[in-house]
Tab-separated table of C-alpha atoms and ligand atoms in Angstrom:
chain	number	residue	atom	x	y	z
T	1	UNK	CA	0.000	0.000	0.000
T	2	UNK	CA	3.083	2.248	0.169
T	3	UNK	CA	2.676	3.157	-3.506
T	4	UNK	CA	-0.861	4.442	-2.816
T	5	UNK	CA	0.348	6.386	0.211
T	6	UNK	CA	3.104	7.963	-1.925
T	7	UNK	CA	0.644	8.886	-4.688
T	8	UNK	CA	-1.643	10.583	-2.138
T	9	UNK	CA	1.309	12.521	-0.713
T	10	UNK	CA	2.339	13.681	-4.204
T	11	UNK	CA	-1.258	14.676	-5.060
T	12	UNK	CA	-1.514	16.678	-1.845
T	13	UNK	CA	1.532	18.796	-2.727
T	14	UNK	CA	0.061	19.498	-6.189
T	15	UNK	CA	-3.394	20.267	-4.727
T	16	UNK	CA	-1.854	22.703	-2.260
T	17	UNK	CA	-0.283	24.538	-5.224
T	18	UNK	CA	-3.605	24.504	-7.096
T	19	UNK	CA	-5.417	26.024	-4.078
T	20	UNK	CA	-2.791	28.765	-3.814
T	21	UNK	CA	-3.486	29.928	-7.385
T	22	UNK	CA	-6.290	32.479	-7.763
T	23	UNK	CA	-8.508	30.262	-9.920
T	24	UNK	CA	-11.817	29.578	-8.242
T	25	UNK	CA	-14.360	30.135	-10.999
T	26	UNK	CA	-17.231	27.778	-11.763
T	27	UNK	CA	-17.255	25.329	-14.673
T	28	UNK	CA	-20.327	24.652	-16.825
T	29	UNK	CA	-20.608	21.106	-15.445
T	30	UNK	CA	-22.539	19.682	-12.504
T	31	UNK	CA	-21.333	16.802	-10.337
T	32	UNK	CA	-23.534	13.811	-9.523
T	33	UNK	CA	-25.022	15.609	-6.486
T	34	UNK	CA	-26.246	18.371	-8.820
T	35	UNK	CA	-23.714	20.947	-7.594
T	36	UNK	CA	-22.035	23.187	-10.157
T	37	UNK	CA	-18.409	22.113	-10.147
T	38	UNK	CA	-15.690	24.578	-9.315
T	39	UNK	CA	-12.742	24.608	-11.727
T	40	UNK	CA	-10.664	23.796	-8.677
T	41	UNK	CA	-12.682	20.614	-7.929
T	42	UNK	CA	-12.076	19.422	-11.472
T	43	UNK	CA	-8.389	20.282	-11.330
T	44	UNK	CA	-7.898	18.425	-8.026
T	45	UNK	CA	-9.781	15.428	-9.392
T	46	UNK	CA	-7.454	15.363	-12.420
T	47	UNK	CA	-4.354	15.592	-10.235
T	48	UNK	CA	-5.408	12.588	-8.165
T	49	UNK	CA	-6.457	10.571	-11.211
T	50	UNK	CA	-3.059	11.264	-12.809
T	51	UNK	CA	-1.097	10.236	-9.701
T	52	UNK	CA	-3.189	7.068	-9.254
T	53	UNK	CA	-2.828	6.109	-12.922
T	54	UNK	CA	0.798	5.092	-12.327
T	55	UNK	CA	-0.002	2.828	-9.353
T	56	UNK	CA	-0.299	-0.774	-10.546
T	57	UNK	CA	-2.051	-2.033	-7.400
T	58	UNK	CA	-5.123	0.185	-8.013
T	59	UNK	CA	-7.962	-1.648	-9.729
T	60	UNK	CA	-10.709	1.005	-9.801
T	61	UNK	CA	-11.232	4.575	-8.675
T	62	UNK	CA	-14.456	6.418	-7.884
T	63	UNK	CA	-14.437	10.176	-7.405
T	64	UNK	CA	-17.051	12.411	-5.855
T	65	UNK	CA	-16.614	14.536	-8.986
T	66	UNK	CA	-17.231	11.661	-11.439
T	67	UNK	CA	-20.590	10.106	-12.224
T	68	UNK	CA	-19.184	6.597	-12.596
T	69	UNK	CA	-16.317	4.528	-11.297
T	70	UNK	CA	-13.254	4.161	-13.534
T	71	UNK	CA	-11.201	1.020	-14.159
T	72	UNK	CA	-7.437	1.585	-13.829
T	73	UNK	CA	-5.715	-1.851	-13.829
T	74	UNK	CA	-7.644	-5.081	-14.060
T	75	UNK	CA	-4.907	-6.906	-12.107
T	76	UNK	CA	-4.855	-4.404	-9.235
T	77	UNK	CA	-6.589	-5.229	-5.943
T	78	UNK	CA	-7.397	-1.834	-4.434
T	79	UNK	CA	-10.551	0.173	-5.049
T	80	UNK	CA	-10.181	3.816	-4.034
T	81	UNK	CA	-13.069	6.226	-3.490
T	82	UNK	CA	-12.046	9.839	-3.001
T	83	UNK	CA	-13.397	13.335	-2.610
T	84	UNK	CA	-10.697	15.470	-4.286
T	85	UNK	CA	-11.549	18.718	-2.479
T	86	UNK	CA	-14.233	18.461	0.165
T	87	UNK	CA	-15.677	21.800	1.254
T	88	UNK	CA	-14.316	23.521	-1.869
T	89	UNK	CA	-16.923	26.289	-1.542
T	90	UNK	CA	-14.924	27.401	1.531
T	91	UNK	CA	-11.814	28.204	-0.515
T	92	UNK	CA	-13.140	31.605	-1.573
T	93	UNK	CA	-13.626	32.583	2.092
T	94	UNK	CA	-10.166	31.208	2.891
T	95	UNK	CA	-11.250	28.494	5.349
T	96	UNK	CA	-9.630	25.063	5.538
T	97	UNK	CA	-10.603	22.295	3.115
T	98	UNK	CA	-9.509	18.711	2.561
T	99	UNK	CA	-9.164	15.626	0.390
T	100	UNK	CA	-10.545	12.293	1.595
T	101	UNK	CA	-9.607	8.775	0.447
T	102	UNK	CA	-11.209	5.414	1.268
T	103	UNK	CA	-9.087	2.398	0.319
T	104	UNK	CA	-11.009	-0.828	-0.236
T	105	UNK	CA	-9.787	-4.292	-1.167
T	106	UNK	CA	-11.413	-6.223	-4.047
T	107	UNK	CA	-14.603	-4.112	-4.109
T	108	UNK	CA	-16.080	-0.932	-2.654
T	109	UNK	CA	-18.056	-1.208	0.607
T	110	UNK	CA	-17.391	-0.538	4.293
T	111	UNK	CA	-16.654	-4.195	5.017
T	112	UNK	CA	-13.846	-4.154	2.436
T	113	UNK	CA	-12.121	-1.050	3.734
T	114	UNK	CA	-8.466	-1.660	4.638
T	115	UNK	CA	-7.184	1.884	5.108
T	116	UNK	CA	-8.297	5.454	4.831
T	117	UNK	CA	-6.716	8.844	4.667
T	118	UNK	CA	-7.421	12.543	4.587
T	119	UNK	CA	-5.379	15.643	3.922
T	120	UNK	CA	-6.286	18.971	5.511
T	121	UNK	CA	-5.244	22.166	3.739
T	122	UNK	CA	-5.183	24.879	6.389
T	123	UNK	CA	-2.477	27.206	7.646
T	124	UNK	CA	-0.465	23.955	7.500
T	125	UNK	CA	-0.950	20.887	5.322
T	126	UNK	CA	-1.428	17.743	7.388
T	127	UNK	CA	-2.341	14.195	6.523
T	128	UNK	CA	-3.893	11.440	8.607
T	129	UNK	CA	-3.459	7.892	7.360
T	130	UNK	CA	-5.242	5.081	9.181
T	131	UNK	CA	-4.332	1.450	8.713
T	132	UNK	CA	-3.537	-0.337	11.979
T	133	UNK	CA	-3.069	3.016	13.692
T	134	UNK	CA	-4.169	6.557	12.836
T	135	UNK	CA	-0.994	8.522	12.120
T	136	UNK	CA	-0.561	12.259	11.644
T	137	UNK	CA	1.977	13.631	9.150
T	138	UNK	CA	2.963	17.250	8.510
T	139	UNK	CA	4.124	18.700	5.194
T	140	UNK	CA	7.455	20.529	5.605
T	141	UNK	CA	8.534	22.004	2.283
T	142	UNK	CA	8.326	19.023	-0.083
T	143	UNK	CA	8.742	16.432	2.689
T	144	UNK	CA	6.223	14.685	4.880
T	145	UNK	CA	7.190	14.193	8.513
T	146	UNK	CA	5.492	11.751	10.852
T	147	UNK	CA	4.190	13.753	13.828
T	148	UNK	CA	2.324	11.360	16.147
T	149	UNK	CA	-0.276	8.668	16.535
T	150	UNK	CA	-3.819	9.987	17.101
T	151	UNK	CA	-5.793	8.546	20.045
T	152	UNK	CA	-9.133	9.887	21.223
T	153	UNK	CA	-10.022	10.369	24.879
T	154	UNK	CA	-13.117	8.625	26.269
T	155	UNK	CA	-14.950	11.971	26.283
T	156	UNK	CA	-14.339	15.282	24.544
T	157	UNK	CA	-15.433	18.908	24.814
T	158	UNK	CA	-16.390	19.921	21.260
T	159	UNK	CA	-19.760	19.775	19.541
T	160	UNK	CA	-20.020	20.113	15.738
T	161	UNK	CA	-23.673	19.816	14.720
T	162	UNK	CA	-24.276	19.766	10.941
T	163	UNK	CA	-27.402	20.130	8.812
T	164	UNK	CA	-30.129	22.766	8.718
T	165	UNK	CA	-31.425	23.163	12.275
T	166	UNK	CA	-34.918	24.030	11.063
T	167	UNK	CA	-35.117	20.502	9.622
T	168	UNK	CA	-33.718	18.595	12.611
T	169	UNK	CA	-35.904	16.125	14.507
T	170	UNK	CA	-36.884	17.601	17.920
T	171	UNK	CA	-35.055	14.791	19.769
T	172	UNK	CA	-31.896	15.528	17.764
T	173	UNK	CA	-32.069	19.192	18.759
T	174	UNK	CA	-32.603	18.193	22.397
T	175	UNK	CA	-29.548	15.947	22.247
T	176	UNK	CA	-27.339	18.656	20.677
T	177	UNK	CA	-28.544	21.139	23.331
T	178	UNK	CA	-27.868	18.638	26.106
T	179	UNK	CA	-24.184	18.495	25.126
T	180	UNK	CA	-24.004	22.299	25.247
T	181	UNK	CA	-25.729	22.230	28.637
T	182	UNK	CA	-22.967	19.875	29.785
T	183	UNK	CA	-20.282	22.419	28.829
T	184	UNK	CA	-19.435	21.366	25.271
T	185	UNK	CA	-18.326	24.192	22.968
T	186	UNK	CA	-19.511	24.812	19.408
T	187	UNK	CA	-16.945	24.181	16.657
T	188	UNK	CA	-18.354	24.031	13.119
T	189	UNK	CA	-16.784	25.515	9.977
T	190	UNK	CA	-18.833	23.702	7.315
T	191	UNK	CA	-15.828	21.706	6.156
T	192	UNK	CA	-16.026	18.091	7.238
T	193	UNK	CA	-12.267	17.550	7.074
T	194	UNK	CA	-11.162	20.450	9.333
T	195	UNK	CA	-14.158	19.946	11.650
T	196	UNK	CA	-13.350	16.277	12.202
T	197	UNK	CA	-9.599	16.958	12.286
T	198	UNK	CA	-10.166	19.384	15.151
T	199	UNK	CA	-12.140	16.788	17.133
T	200	UNK	CA	-9.460	14.139	16.499
T	201	UNK	CA	-6.588	16.394	17.545
T	202	UNK	CA	-8.308	17.978	20.546
T	203	UNK	CA	-8.999	14.548	21.991
T	204	UNK	CA	-12.692	14.103	21.239
T	205	UNK	CA	-16.203	15.479	20.972
T	206	UNK	CA	-19.072	14.913	18.575
T	207	UNK	CA	-19.573	15.679	14.876
T	208	UNK	CA	-23.104	14.970	13.699
T	209	UNK	CA	-24.769	15.167	10.315
T	210	UNK	CA	-28.214	13.650	10.917
T	211	UNK	CA	-31.038	12.663	8.621
T	212	UNK	CA	-33.357	15.694	8.405
T	213	UNK	CA	-36.910	16.286	7.159
T	214	UNK	CA	-35.543	17.529	3.809
T	215	UNK	CA	-32.656	14.998	3.617
T	216	UNK	CA	-33.673	11.799	5.475
T	217	UNK	CA	-30.474	10.071	4.350
T	218	UNK	CA	-28.262	13.011	5.349
T	219	UNK	CA	-25.873	14.828	3.027
T	220	UNK	CA	-22.516	13.150	3.422
T	221	UNK	CA	-21.545	10.419	0.981
T	222	UNK	CA	-20.870	6.927	2.250
T	223	UNK	CA	-17.919	5.918	0.083
T	224	UNK	CA	-16.125	9.263	-0.151
T	225	UNK	CA	-16.736	10.816	3.271
T	226	UNK	CA	-18.603	8.654	5.778
T	227	UNK	CA	-16.773	5.289	5.602
T	228	UNK	CA	-13.267	6.831	5.446
T	229	UNK	CA	-13.877	8.937	8.562
T	230	UNK	CA	-15.662	6.076	10.341
T	231	UNK	CA	-12.547	3.953	9.787
T	232	UNK	CA	-10.266	6.713	11.121
T	233	UNK	CA	-12.394	7.387	14.225
T	234	UNK	CA	-12.629	3.700	15.066
T	235	UNK	CA	-8.879	3.208	14.534
T	236	UNK	CA	-8.243	6.175	16.859
T	237	UNK	CA	-10.348	4.573	19.609
T	238	UNK	CA	-13.617	6.448	19.022
T	239	UNK	CA	-16.925	5.487	17.453
T	240	UNK	CA	-18.914	6.118	14.275
T	241	UNK	CA	-22.615	5.320	13.869
T	242	UNK	CA	-25.578	6.230	11.654
T	243	UNK	CA	-27.670	6.802	14.804
T	244	UNK	CA	-28.091	3.085	15.504
T	245	UNK	CA	-25.592	1.016	13.566
T	246	UNK	CA	-21.839	1.023	13.394
T	247	UNK	CA	-21.122	2.830	10.103
T	248	UNK	CA	-18.565	0.188	9.165
T	249	UNK	CA	-21.336	-2.424	8.984
T	250	UNK	CA	-23.748	-0.624	6.684
T	251	UNK	CA	-24.161	-1.338	2.972
T	252	UNK	CA	-24.279	0.942	-0.025
T	253	UNK	CA	-26.227	0.516	-3.248
T	254	UNK	CA	-24.874	3.325	-5.404
T	255	UNK	CA	-21.441	4.977	-5.258
T	256	UNK	CA	-22.970	8.379	-4.491
T	257	UNK	CA	-25.251	7.160	-1.651
T	258	UNK	CA	-25.373	9.251	1.523
T	259	UNK	CA	-25.967	8.356	5.178
T	260	UNK	CA	-26.709	10.146	8.445
T	261	UNK	CA	-23.488	10.010	10.451
T	262	UNK	CA	-22.084	10.662	13.926
T	263	UNK	CA	-18.379	10.552	14.731
T	264	UNK	CA	-16.907	11.027	18.172
T	265	UNK	CA	-15.332	9.640	21.249
T	266	UNK	CA	-16.929	6.723	23.089
T	267	UNK	CA	-18.952	8.787	25.553
T	268	UNK	CA	-20.720	10.971	22.972
T	269	UNK	CA	-21.405	8.080	20.590
T	270	UNK	CA	-22.989	6.050	23.413
T	271	UNK	CA	-25.299	9.013	24.135
T	272	UNK	CA	-26.318	9.360	20.460
T	273	UNK	CA	-27.120	5.651	20.331
T	274	UNK	CA	-29.254	5.861	23.455
T	275	UNK	CA	-31.191	8.913	22.197
T	276	UNK	CA	-31.769	7.464	18.727
T	277	UNK	CA	-32.785	4.036	20.130
T	278	UNK	CA	-35.465	5.609	22.276
T	279	UNK	CA	-36.831	7.669	19.351
T	280	UNK	CA	-37.044	4.941	16.690
Z	1	LIG	P1	-19.234	21.413	-0.089
Z	1	LIG	O1	-18.164	20.484	-0.642
Z	1	LIG	O2	-20.406	21.551	-1.001
Z	1	LIG	O3	-18.693	22.725	0.388
Z	1	LIG	O4	-19.855	20.661	1.192
Z	1	LIG	C1	-19.053	20.341	2.274
Z	1	LIG	C2	-19.694	19.225	3.023
Z	1	LIG	O5	-19.945	18.134	2.191
Z	1	LIG	C3	-18.860	18.785	4.235
Z	1	LIG	O6	-17.505	19.061	4.115
Z	1	LIG	C4	-19.487	19.509	5.405
Z	1	LIG	O7	-19.357	18.847	6.622
Z	1	LIG	C5	-20.924	19.622	4.985
Z	1	LIG	O8	-20.924	19.663	3.565
Z	1	LIG	C6	-21.544	20.877	5.537
Z	1	LIG	O9	-22.880	20.918	5.190
Z	1	LIG	P2	-23.904	21.978	5.860
Z	1	LIG	O10	-23.491	23.304	5.302
Z	1	LIG	O11	-25.238	21.525	5.377
Z	1	LIG	O12	-23.758	21.898	7.348
């Protein structure tokens, strides 16, 4: 898997350069979620596709920016689903964004995930790669330096509640409020990568993106966003559920499927499970 890791590291350096260039116009195309694609999304997608095209162990790729999956090498064994630039609408307000990668063996699907990775482009560029452990790396010039292993505490202090509040279920709102009443602080930028990165590095908390009255299946995509972060949180000693079920046990039907999702340390995830079980 080292060749995949290297290709992601190379892509990240090129994506950082692409973000730095003042080129954030819209293209004429829409992605499969019906969003008008930014030129930058397309550029980042191309960079990753190019870097992956020279890795023989990759069988198929699926990108959040592409309608369909794409065969790379029929003899490869890895299937990689990636979101080239998650939160790209935040670039023009100069907030942090990220790339997310789910690495699956033999086929896509949570049960086949063997590793996952994200890169956060903020004041610094950092990468978290989870395989047996979740490891943080920092970009220094053109070199990546291992910083530390990430481990979550049993309980955190941050609360990152996603989705339109107007469309939350009343019991979801009550649960979010109950964390604030317990002293949790609000941390939500609208970029999944920096929001989850903050929770991972500050020791814990809760990120939620529930099913809502307008989006019962949530907004975040299973293969590109939900499964990769579920894998990282579980590897770091936390939890990841859809309200009831462990996210790493749920199926997908289409590559662009979404799911409600909750990521956090053990304490917060246990509370979510309890609240959602009693409101089934
Ligand atoms: P964009 O890629 O369209 O900016 O969306 C970002 C994102 O998918 C994810 O990074 C955020 O956690 C989530 O959307 C924020 O959505 P809300 O604005 O509905 O909270």
